């Protein structure tokens, strides 16, 4: 006798859950293993080990499979492999470049902008990007239990000017769907909210995370679903990533991308052009291209403002406007992202 469709569906959900959970628990965290897997020069190992003591290596294996073997300049590898440059102290770089500690009114909440706020829903990411502006964020002080979540939700309920809650982290999608579904349900009951936004890199680095259960609680809520991805290079999008993004789009999720302009990774007009085209082919609109947040250990990724402006000018000449991301900088204390062209200090970082 054939199994009922309900049983088959349940088994599929279990397999989906186990797959993404397995992939996010079976991470490469040892620089030596990553160097061996990609057949890289072992001379890098001592520096990689030292740098990973300050900010640990974390990278899912599906992401590693998209990297080129024996290529120390692979654009995906450069984003995750610890290196000697991280150990250099550079003036102007700090532990909290966006001064988020001043906008952290209670555990789990970062409230910087009018009409919207961030929930720090997880204290870790699926992948540790070496340029991460929150690499020294006090996640231990923002790890919430159910009582603290109730306090954070009360904060949202009391501020009727809020229209949107953004689930951030860390990366919210490292959490399970039951927990996230509960939180989404609580937010949907707040009458003055109309949008639930998620900022996540997980659908890019571990696309198996896009499960039926995720699509259910996210896309079938009263709140409008928006997913802002973080993808910096077209090589990050393979067939499985593309298929997952299509599933999200077909479920009614608005898909946007924010990238960071990174020296050696995407600091050319051709790289940015192919990235925008590849995203659009997968149903994602380029949203922001961020100038680097000046966090300790990331100075080697910085691109001068003048060069960044030239790149965007070239991109505008080659692409339709809807495929040109907004080049922005986040300035502490300013209540929105700042277009680089409008920054009064646009040449401050020029060398």
Short mmCIF file of C-alpha atoms in Angstrom, two decimals:
data_model
loop_
_atom_site.label_atom_id
_atom_site.label_comp_id
_atom_site.label_asym_id
_atom_site.label_seq_id
_atom_site.Cartn_x
_atom_site.Cartn_y
_atom_site.Cartn_z
CA UNK A 1 0.00 0.00 0.00
CA UNK A 2 1.32 3.40 -0.94
CA UNK A 3 2.12 5.86 1.83
CA UNK A 4 -0.24 8.75 2.33
CA UNK A 5 0.84 12.15 0.97
CA UNK A 6 0.82 13.54 4.54
CA UNK A 7 3.38 10.99 5.70
CA UNK A 8 5.53 11.59 2.64
CA UNK A 9 5.42 15.34 3.25
CA UNK A 10 6.41 14.89 6.89
CA UNK A 11 9.36 12.71 5.93
CA UNK A 12 10.49 15.28 3.37
CA UNK A 13 10.35 18.01 6.06
CA UNK A 14 12.46 15.86 8.40
CA UNK A 15 15.06 15.22 5.68
CA UNK A 16 15.17 18.94 4.83
CA UNK A 17 15.65 19.88 8.48
CA UNK A 18 18.36 17.32 9.07
CA UNK A 19 20.23 18.34 5.95
CA UNK A 20 20.56 22.03 6.75
CA UNK A 21 21.22 21.38 10.41
CA UNK A 22 23.92 18.88 9.50
CA UNK A 23 25.52 21.36 7.12
CA UNK A 24 25.52 24.12 9.72
CA UNK A 25 26.98 21.87 12.39
CA UNK A 26 29.62 20.25 10.17
CA UNK A 27 31.52 23.48 9.57
CA UNK A 28 35.20 23.86 8.77
CA UNK A 29 36.67 25.68 11.77
CA UNK A 30 40.32 24.60 11.52
CA UNK A 31 42.47 26.70 9.13
CA UNK A 32 44.66 23.68 8.48
CA UNK A 33 41.68 21.69 7.19
CA UNK A 34 40.62 24.52 4.89
CA UNK A 35 44.14 24.86 3.51
CA UNK A 36 44.31 21.11 2.91
CA UNK A 37 40.89 20.94 1.25
CA UNK A 38 41.83 23.68 -1.22
CA UNK A 39 45.44 22.57 -1.73
CA UNK A 40 46.84 25.90 -0.61
CA UNK A 41 50.38 26.78 0.42
CA UNK A 42 50.90 25.69 4.04
CA UNK A 43 53.09 28.74 4.62
CA UNK A 44 49.85 30.60 5.29
CA UNK A 45 48.95 28.31 8.18
CA UNK A 46 50.80 29.97 11.11
CA UNK A 47 49.25 33.35 10.36
CA UNK A 48 45.82 31.82 9.77
CA UNK A 49 45.98 30.08 13.13
CA UNK A 50 46.97 33.28 14.93
CA UNK A 51 44.26 35.34 13.28
CA UNK A 52 41.61 32.72 13.99
CA UNK A 53 42.39 32.99 17.70
CA UNK A 54 41.00 36.54 17.61
CA UNK A 55 38.04 35.73 15.31
CA UNK A 56 37.41 32.07 14.65
CA UNK A 57 37.15 30.48 11.23
CA UNK A 58 33.64 29.25 10.39
CA UNK A 59 32.64 28.20 6.89
CA UNK A 60 30.08 25.67 5.60
CA UNK A 61 31.31 22.98 3.23
CA UNK A 62 28.82 23.83 0.45
CA UNK A 63 30.43 27.27 0.26
CA UNK A 64 33.93 25.75 0.16
CA UNK A 65 32.92 23.57 -2.80
CA UNK A 66 32.41 26.71 -4.86
CA UNK A 67 36.01 27.86 -4.28
CA UNK A 68 38.79 27.17 -6.79
CA UNK A 69 41.45 24.75 -5.61
CA UNK A 70 45.05 25.95 -5.35
CA UNK A 71 44.01 29.58 -5.88
CA UNK A 72 44.96 31.81 -2.93
CA UNK A 73 43.15 34.72 -4.62
CA UNK A 74 39.81 33.00 -5.02
CA UNK A 75 37.20 35.70 -4.17
CA UNK A 76 35.21 33.40 -1.92
CA UNK A 77 38.27 32.14 -0.06
CA UNK A 78 39.51 35.68 0.62
CA UNK A 79 36.29 36.44 2.49
CA UNK A 80 36.71 33.62 5.02
CA UNK A 81 40.37 32.60 5.42
CA UNK A 82 42.10 34.28 8.40
CA UNK A 83 45.36 35.98 7.51
CA UNK A 84 48.31 38.03 8.72
CA UNK A 85 46.78 41.35 7.64
CA UNK A 86 44.09 40.98 10.32
CA UNK A 87 46.71 41.21 13.05
CA UNK A 88 47.86 44.71 12.08
CA UNK A 89 46.59 47.61 14.17
CA UNK A 90 45.47 50.38 11.80
CA UNK A 91 44.53 53.90 12.95
CA UNK A 92 40.85 54.66 12.45
CA UNK A 93 39.73 51.05 12.86
CA UNK A 94 37.96 50.01 16.05
CA UNK A 95 35.97 47.28 17.79
CA UNK A 96 32.61 49.06 17.34
CA UNK A 97 32.85 51.23 14.21
CA UNK A 98 29.10 51.89 14.09
CA UNK A 99 28.81 52.61 17.83
CA UNK A 100 25.99 50.12 18.14
CA UNK A 101 26.51 49.83 21.89
CA UNK A 102 24.86 53.25 22.15
CA UNK A 103 21.79 51.98 20.25
CA UNK A 104 21.31 48.79 22.29
CA UNK A 105 18.54 49.89 24.71
CA UNK A 106 17.92 46.38 26.01
CA UNK A 107 19.27 42.90 25.27
CA UNK A 108 18.49 41.75 21.73
CA UNK A 109 17.37 45.14 20.41
CA UNK A 110 19.36 47.58 18.25
CA UNK A 111 17.27 50.68 17.59
CA UNK A 112 19.04 53.18 15.34
CA UNK A 113 16.50 54.14 12.68
CA UNK A 114 13.04 55.70 12.72
CA UNK A 115 10.24 53.26 11.97
CA UNK A 116 12.29 50.09 12.22
CA UNK A 117 14.60 48.23 14.56
CA UNK A 118 16.77 45.13 14.66
CA UNK A 119 16.27 42.05 16.75
CA UNK A 120 19.58 40.28 17.42
CA UNK A 121 18.08 36.82 17.14
CA UNK A 122 21.28 34.78 17.05
CA UNK A 123 24.78 35.20 18.40
CA UNK A 124 26.58 33.50 15.55
CA UNK A 125 26.61 33.16 11.79
CA UNK A 126 26.88 30.17 9.51
CA UNK A 127 30.03 31.76 8.13
CA UNK A 128 32.45 34.21 9.71
CA UNK A 129 33.27 36.85 7.12
CA UNK A 130 36.65 38.39 7.93
CA UNK A 131 35.37 41.95 7.34
CA UNK A 132 32.33 41.58 9.65
CA UNK A 133 31.60 44.83 11.47
CA UNK A 134 30.13 42.84 14.38
CA UNK A 135 33.12 40.55 14.85
CA UNK A 136 33.57 42.06 18.34
CA UNK A 137 29.89 42.66 19.14
CA UNK A 138 28.96 41.47 22.69
CA UNK A 139 26.64 38.68 21.58
CA UNK A 140 26.91 37.07 25.00
CA UNK A 141 25.07 40.08 26.46
CA UNK A 142 22.37 39.81 23.77
CA UNK A 143 21.59 36.09 23.95
CA UNK A 144 17.92 36.02 24.94
CA UNK A 145 15.77 33.64 26.90
CA UNK A 146 11.97 33.61 26.56
CA UNK A 147 11.50 36.20 29.33
CA UNK A 148 13.92 38.61 27.64
CA UNK A 149 12.17 38.06 24.31
CA UNK A 150 8.95 39.10 26.02
CA UNK A 151 10.66 42.33 27.13
CA UNK A 152 11.92 42.96 23.59
CA UNK A 153 8.43 42.36 22.20
CA UNK A 154 6.95 44.74 24.78
CA UNK A 155 9.44 47.35 23.56
CA UNK A 156 8.08 46.92 20.01
CA UNK A 157 4.45 47.00 21.13
CA UNK A 158 5.01 50.26 23.02
CA UNK A 159 6.47 52.12 20.04
CA UNK A 160 3.66 52.68 17.62
CA UNK A 161 5.92 54.53 15.17
CA UNK A 162 7.55 51.22 14.27
CA UNK A 163 6.49 49.68 10.96
CA UNK A 164 9.16 47.05 10.46
CA UNK A 165 11.19 44.61 12.52
CA UNK A 166 14.44 43.26 11.10
CA UNK A 167 15.72 39.89 12.27
CA UNK A 168 19.50 40.10 12.28
CA UNK A 169 22.42 38.74 14.24
CA UNK A 170 24.69 36.91 13.85
CA UNK A 171 22.39 35.28 11.37
CA UNK A 172 18.77 34.58 12.29
CA UNK A 173 18.49 31.59 9.97
CA UNK A 174 20.92 29.54 12.04
CA UNK A 175 17.95 29.16 14.40
CA UNK A 176 15.26 26.54 13.87
CA UNK A 177 11.94 27.21 12.19
CA UNK A 178 9.91 26.48 15.31
CA UNK A 179 11.63 29.26 17.26
CA UNK A 180 11.60 31.72 14.37
CA UNK A 181 7.99 30.85 13.55
CA UNK A 182 6.98 31.63 17.13
CA UNK A 183 8.72 34.99 16.99
CA UNK A 184 7.18 35.82 13.60
CA UNK A 185 3.77 34.94 14.99
CA UNK A 186 4.23 37.25 17.98
CA UNK A 187 5.31 40.10 15.72
CA UNK A 188 2.36 39.55 13.39
CA UNK A 189 0.05 40.29 16.32
CA UNK A 190 1.52 43.79 16.76
CA UNK A 191 -1.00 45.94 14.86
CA UNK A 192 1.31 48.82 13.89
CA UNK A 193 3.86 46.52 12.19
CA UNK A 194 3.48 45.76 8.49
CA UNK A 195 6.82 44.24 7.40
CA UNK A 196 9.08 41.47 8.66
CA UNK A 197 12.57 41.68 7.22
CA UNK A 198 15.34 39.10 7.59
CA UNK A 199 19.01 39.83 6.95
CA UNK A 200 20.78 36.56 6.22
CA UNK A 201 23.76 35.06 4.43
CA UNK A 202 22.61 31.48 5.08
CA UNK A 203 20.60 31.04 1.82
CA UNK A 204 23.84 31.86 -0.01
CA UNK A 205 26.32 29.74 1.94
CA UNK A 206 23.96 26.84 2.84
CA UNK A 207 20.92 26.93 0.53
CA UNK A 208 19.47 23.72 2.02
CA UNK A 209 18.18 26.02 4.78
CA UNK A 210 15.37 27.11 2.46
CA UNK A 211 12.82 24.53 3.63
CA UNK A 212 9.06 24.23 3.25
CA UNK A 213 8.68 25.10 6.92
CA UNK A 214 10.70 28.30 6.49
CA UNK A 215 8.61 29.32 3.49
CA UNK A 216 5.43 28.63 5.47
CA UNK A 217 6.02 30.81 8.54
CA UNK A 218 7.78 33.57 6.61
CA UNK A 219 5.65 33.99 3.50
CA UNK A 220 2.21 33.18 4.94
CA UNK A 221 2.32 35.72 7.76
CA UNK A 222 0.20 38.87 7.84
CA UNK A 223 3.47 40.79 7.63
CA UNK A 224 5.04 41.47 4.25
CA UNK A 225 8.14 39.25 3.93
CA UNK A 226 11.44 40.79 2.83
CA UNK A 227 14.73 38.88 2.72
CA UNK A 228 17.92 40.88 2.36
CA UNK A 229 20.72 38.56 1.30
CA UNK A 230 24.44 39.13 1.61
CA UNK A 231 26.29 38.08 -1.52
CA UNK A 232 29.52 39.74 -2.65
CA UNK A 233 30.55 37.80 -5.75
CA UNK A 234 28.74 36.01 -8.57
CA UNK A 235 30.66 32.78 -7.86
CA UNK A 236 28.70 32.47 -4.63
CA UNK A 237 25.54 31.65 -6.61
CA UNK A 238 25.49 28.08 -7.91
CA UNK A 239 22.53 26.03 -9.18
CA UNK A 240 21.34 25.08 -5.70
CA UNK A 241 21.47 28.65 -4.45
CA UNK A 242 19.60 29.83 -7.53
CA UNK A 243 16.92 27.17 -7.05
CA UNK A 244 16.45 28.17 -3.42
CA UNK A 245 16.12 31.83 -4.28
CA UNK A 246 13.52 31.01 -6.94
CA UNK A 247 11.51 29.12 -4.29
CA UNK A 248 11.58 32.17 -2.03
CA UNK A 249 10.57 34.50 -4.82
CA UNK A 250 7.75 32.21 -5.94
CA UNK A 251 6.47 32.16 -2.35
CA UNK A 252 6.06 35.94 -2.49
CA UNK A 253 9.20 36.99 -0.64
CA UNK A 254 10.80 40.25 -1.79
CA UNK A 255 14.48 39.49 -2.38
CA UNK A 256 17.17 42.17 -2.12
CA UNK A 257 20.94 41.96 -1.85
CA UNK A 258 23.48 43.98 0.04
CA UNK A 259 27.14 43.54 -0.75
CA UNK A 260 30.28 44.99 0.76
CA UNK A 261 32.89 46.51 -1.53
CA UNK A 262 36.02 44.49 -0.80
CA UNK A 263 39.57 44.92 -2.09
CA UNK A 264 40.57 41.83 -4.07
CA UNK A 265 37.05 40.35 -4.06
CA UNK A 266 34.72 42.58 -6.09
CA UNK A 267 36.57 45.88 -6.59
CA UNK A 268 36.19 45.98 -10.38
CA UNK A 269 33.37 47.11 -12.61
CA UNK A 270 33.23 43.71 -14.32
CA UNK A 271 32.88 41.84 -11.02
CA UNK A 272 30.08 44.14 -9.86
CA UNK A 273 28.34 43.93 -13.24
CA UNK A 274 28.33 40.13 -13.27
CA UNK A 275 27.18 40.07 -9.65
CA UNK A 276 24.16 42.28 -10.42
CA UNK A 277 23.25 40.25 -13.50
CA UNK A 278 23.56 36.94 -11.67
CA UNK A 279 21.44 38.18 -8.78
CA UNK A 280 18.75 39.46 -11.13
CA UNK A 281 18.66 36.15 -13.00
CA UNK A 282 17.86 34.53 -9.63
CA UNK A 283 15.09 37.03 -8.84
CA UNK A 284 17.13 39.30 -6.53
CA UNK A 285 17.51 43.06 -6.88
CA UNK A 286 20.81 44.71 -5.93
CA UNK A 287 20.05 46.98 -2.98
CA UNK A 288 23.16 48.32 -1.27
CA UNK A 289 26.88 48.25 -1.94
CA UNK A 290 28.43 49.14 1.40
CA UNK A 291 31.70 50.87 1.92
CA UNK A 292 33.64 48.85 4.47
CA UNK A 293 32.81 49.45 8.11
CA UNK A 294 36.16 50.18 9.74
CA UNK A 295 36.34 47.30 12.17
CA UNK A 296 39.60 46.00 13.61
CA UNK A 297 41.21 43.40 11.37
CA UNK A 298 39.56 44.45 8.11
CA UNK A 299 41.72 47.33 6.86
CA UNK A 300 43.20 45.26 4.02
CA UNK A 301 39.74 45.02 2.42
CA UNK A 302 39.18 48.78 2.26
CA UNK A 303 38.64 50.51 -1.10
CA UNK A 304 39.23 54.26 -1.28
CA UNK A 305 36.11 56.39 -1.55
CA UNK A 306 37.24 57.99 -4.80
CA UNK A 307 37.79 54.58 -6.37
CA UNK A 308 34.42 53.35 -5.12
CA UNK A 309 32.67 56.34 -6.68
CA UNK A 310 34.45 55.71 -9.99
CA UNK A 311 33.32 52.08 -9.96
CA UNK A 312 29.68 53.04 -9.47
CA UNK A 313 29.94 55.68 -12.19
CA UNK A 314 31.27 53.04 -14.58
CA UNK A 315 28.54 50.62 -13.55
CA UNK A 316 25.85 53.22 -14.27
CA UNK A 317 27.20 53.60 -17.79
CA UNK A 318 26.99 49.86 -18.42
CA UNK A 319 23.79 48.77 -16.65
CA UNK A 320 20.16 49.84 -16.22
CA UNK A 321 19.53 51.81 -13.06
CA UNK A 322 17.61 49.05 -11.29
CA UNK A 323 20.73 46.85 -11.41
CA UNK A 324 23.03 49.47 -9.89
CA UNK A 325 23.15 49.16 -6.09
CA UNK A 326 23.22 52.27 -3.92
CA UNK A 327 26.77 52.96 -2.79
CA UNK A 328 26.46 53.82 0.88
CA UNK A 329 28.33 54.23 4.12
CA UNK A 330 26.86 53.74 7.56
CA UNK A 331 27.78 56.71 9.72
CA UNK A 332 27.38 56.41 13.51
CA UNK A 333 24.54 58.53 14.80
CA UNK A 334 22.97 59.14 11.38
CA UNK A 335 19.42 57.80 11.15
CA UNK A 336 19.76 56.24 7.69
CA UNK A 337 22.36 54.84 5.34
CA UNK A 338 24.37 57.69 3.79
CA UNK A 339 24.90 57.73 0.00
CA UNK A 340 28.64 58.09 -0.50
CA UNK A 341 28.15 60.95 -2.95
CA UNK A 342 26.46 62.95 -0.20
CA UNK A 343 28.96 62.31 2.56
CA UNK A 344 30.74 65.49 3.54
CA UNK A 345 33.74 63.37 4.45
CA UNK A 346 33.75 61.41 1.18
CA UNK A 347 37.47 61.89 0.70
CA UNK A 348 38.45 61.34 4.34
CA UNK A 349 39.72 57.81 3.74
CA UNK A 350 41.52 58.51 0.47
CA UNK A 351 45.14 57.51 0.55
#
